[in-house]
Coordinates of C-alpha atoms in Angstrom, one line a residue:
M1 CA 0.0 0.0 0.0
D2 CA 1.4 3.4 -1.0
K3 CA 1.1 5.5 2.1
T4 CA 2.7 8.6 0.4
K5 CA 0.1 8.9 -2.3
C6 CA -2.4 10.5 -0.1
R7 CA -0.8 13.1 2.2
A8 CA -3.5 12.7 4.8
K9 CA -3.2 13.3 8.5
I10 CA -3.3 10.0 10.3
R11 CA -3.6 10.4 14.0
Q12 CA -3.9 7.6 16.5
T13 CA -4.9 8.7 20.0
H14 CA -5.2 6.7 23.1
E15 CA -7.7 8.7 25.1
N16 CA -8.1 6.1 27.8
P17 CA -6.3 2.9 26.9
S18 CA -8.5 0.7 29.0
Q19 CA -11.7 2.2 27.5
S20 CA -11.3 3.7 24.1
V21 CA -8.9 3.8 21.2
A22 CA -9.6 6.2 18.2
Q23 CA -8.0 6.4 14.8
T24 CA -8.6 9.2 12.3
H25 CA -7.8 9.6 8.7
T26 CA -8.5 12.7 6.6
F27 CA -8.8 12.3 2.8
T28 CA -8.0 15.4 0.8
M29 CA -9.3 15.5 -2.8
N30 CA -6.2 17.4 -3.8
D31 CA -4.2 14.2 -3.2
L32 CA -6.7 11.6 -4.2
S33 CA -9.5 11.5 -6.7
P34 CA -13.0 11.2 -5.2
Q35 CA -13.6 8.0 -7.0
K36 CA -10.7 6.3 -5.3
V37 CA -11.5 7.4 -1.7
P38 CA -13.9 4.4 -0.9
A39 CA -11.2 1.9 -1.9
R40 CA -8.5 3.7 0.1
A41 CA -10.9 3.8 3.1
R42 CA -11.3 0.0 2.9
Q43 CA -7.5 -0.4 2.9
I44 CA -7.2 1.9 5.9
I45 CA -9.9 0.0 7.8
R46 CA -8.1 -3.3 7.1
L47 CA -4.8 -1.8 8.3
W48 CA -6.5 -0.5 11.5
M49 CA -8.6 -3.5 12.3
G50 CA -6.5 -6.3 10.9
E51 CA -7.5 -9.0 8.4
N52 CA -8.9 -11.4 11.0
H53 CA -11.0 -9.0 13.2
P54 CA -14.6 -10.2 13.0
R55 CA -15.9 -6.6 12.2
T56 CA -13.3 -5.7 9.5
Y57 CA -15.6 -6.5 6.6
D58 CA -18.6 -4.8 8.2
L59 CA -16.6 -1.6 8.8
Q60 CA -15.2 -1.7 5.3
T61 CA -18.7 -1.9 3.9
L62 CA -20.0 0.9 6.2
A63 CA -17.0 3.1 5.3
T64 CA -17.6 2.5 1.6
E65 CA -21.3 3.5 1.8
L66 CA -20.8 6.5 4.0
I67 CA -17.8 7.9 2.2
T68 CA -19.5 7.4 -1.2
N69 CA -22.4 9.5 0.2
A70 CA -19.9 12.2 1.5
V71 CA -18.2 12.4 -1.9
S72 CA -21.6 12.6 -3.7
H73 CA -23.3 15.1 -1.4
G74 CA -20.9 16.8 1.0
L75 CA -17.9 18.2 -0.8
G76 CA -17.7 21.8 -1.8
S77 CA -16.0 23.2 -4.9
M78 CA -13.2 25.2 -3.1
P79 CA -10.0 23.3 -2.4
T80 CA -10.4 24.0 1.4
T81 CA -13.7 22.2 1.4
R82 CA -12.7 19.1 -0.5
W83 CA -11.9 16.7 2.3
I84 CA -13.6 13.8 4.2
R85 CA -12.6 12.6 7.6
M86 CA -13.0 9.0 8.7
R87 CA -12.7 8.0 12.4
V88 CA -13.0 4.6 14.1
E89 CA -13.4 4.4 17.9
H90 CA -13.1 1.2 19.7
E91 CA -15.2 1.1 22.9
A92 CA -15.7 -1.8 25.3
S93 CA -18.8 -3.2 23.6
F94 CA -19.0 -1.5 20.2
I95 CA -17.0 0.2 17.4
R96 CA -18.1 3.6 16.1
L97 CA -17.3 4.6 12.6
T98 CA -17.8 8.3 11.8
V99 CA -17.5 10.0 8.5
T100 CA -17.4 13.8 8.5
D101 CA -17.6 16.1 5.5
P102 CA -17.8 19.9 5.0
G103 CA -21.6 19.6 4.9
H104 CA -22.2 21.8 1.8
S105 CA -25.4 20.2 0.7
G106 CA -27.2 21.2 3.8
T107 CA -29.1 17.9 3.9
F108 CA -29.1 14.9 6.1
P109 CA -28.8 11.3 4.9
Q110 CA -32.1 9.5 4.9
L111 CA -33.4 6.1 3.9
G112 CA -35.0 6.4 0.6
H113 CA -36.5 4.1 -2.0
P114 CA -33.8 2.4 -4.1
V115 CA -34.1 3.2 -7.7
N116 CA -32.7 2.1 -11.0
D117 CA -32.3 5.6 -12.5
P118 CA -29.7 5.9 -15.4
G119 CA -29.3 9.3 -16.9
P120 CA -29.5 9.9 -20.7
D121 CA -25.8 9.9 -21.1
D122 CA -25.1 6.8 -19.0
D123 CA -23.7 3.8 -20.7
D124 CA -24.8 1.5 -17.9
T125 CA -28.6 1.1 -17.9
A126 CA -28.5 -0.8 -14.7
I127 CA -27.3 2.1 -12.5
E128 CA -28.7 1.8 -9.1
T129 CA -29.0 4.4 -6.4
G130 CA -30.5 4.6 -2.9
R131 CA -29.3 1.3 -1.6
G132 CA -26.3 2.4 0.5
L133 CA -28.1 3.6 3.6
H134 CA -30.3 0.5 3.5
I135 CA -27.0 -1.5 3.7
V136 CA -25.8 0.7 6.6
H137 CA -29.1 0.2 8.4
S138 CA -29.0 -3.5 8.0
I139 CA -25.4 -4.0 9.2
T140 CA -25.9 -1.7 12.2
A141 CA -29.4 -3.0 13.0
G142 CA -30.5 0.7 12.9
S143 CA -27.7 2.0 15.1
W144 CA -26.6 4.9 12.9
G145 CA -27.4 8.6 12.7
H146 CA -26.2 12.0 11.8
Y147 CA -25.8 15.6 13.0
Y148 CA -24.0 18.8 12.2
N149 CA -21.1 19.6 14.6
V150 CA -20.2 23.1 15.9
Q151 CA -18.1 23.7 12.8
N152 CA -21.2 23.1 10.7
E153 CA -19.7 19.9 9.3
R154 CA -22.0 17.0 8.6
V155 CA -21.1 13.9 10.7
V156 CA -22.6 10.5 10.0
W157 CA -22.0 7.7 12.5
A158 CA -22.6 4.0 12.7
L159 CA -22.2 1.5 15.5
V160 CA -21.4 -2.2 15.3
P161 CA -20.8 -4.6 18.2
S162 CA -17.1 -5.1 19.0
R163 CA -17.3 -8.9 18.5

């Protein structure tokens, strides 16, 4: 894995080693194309969690869906607003994944009706949208949500059991 390709800030903190460990990665679109961010997020989750952790695949799937939504709905056009932050926090009984974006759409993610809705210029007539949050809802058994933080950034979180 090429760690220099994305000059992101990786920070690992041990807020309370017996209780919580948090890892954060900020993707900047200057260093990585938006289409490559979900794949990079899966690599980072695998690095943080390890191949054999029972929640690695679930967290990779959640990160893919939430980051894809952030790329599609949360980035601004100015270079300073083209970032996405992913954070994984390990608690005693659960793992929390949060994805934060600049929040430029002013909307919240919501479960919608999945559709097959290709545009007139799309080569793929099987384009599907609206399934990602249903996947998130299923993996987390409904333990996910969203809010705007004090910096007016959109934060989407999801919880999965530790084991």
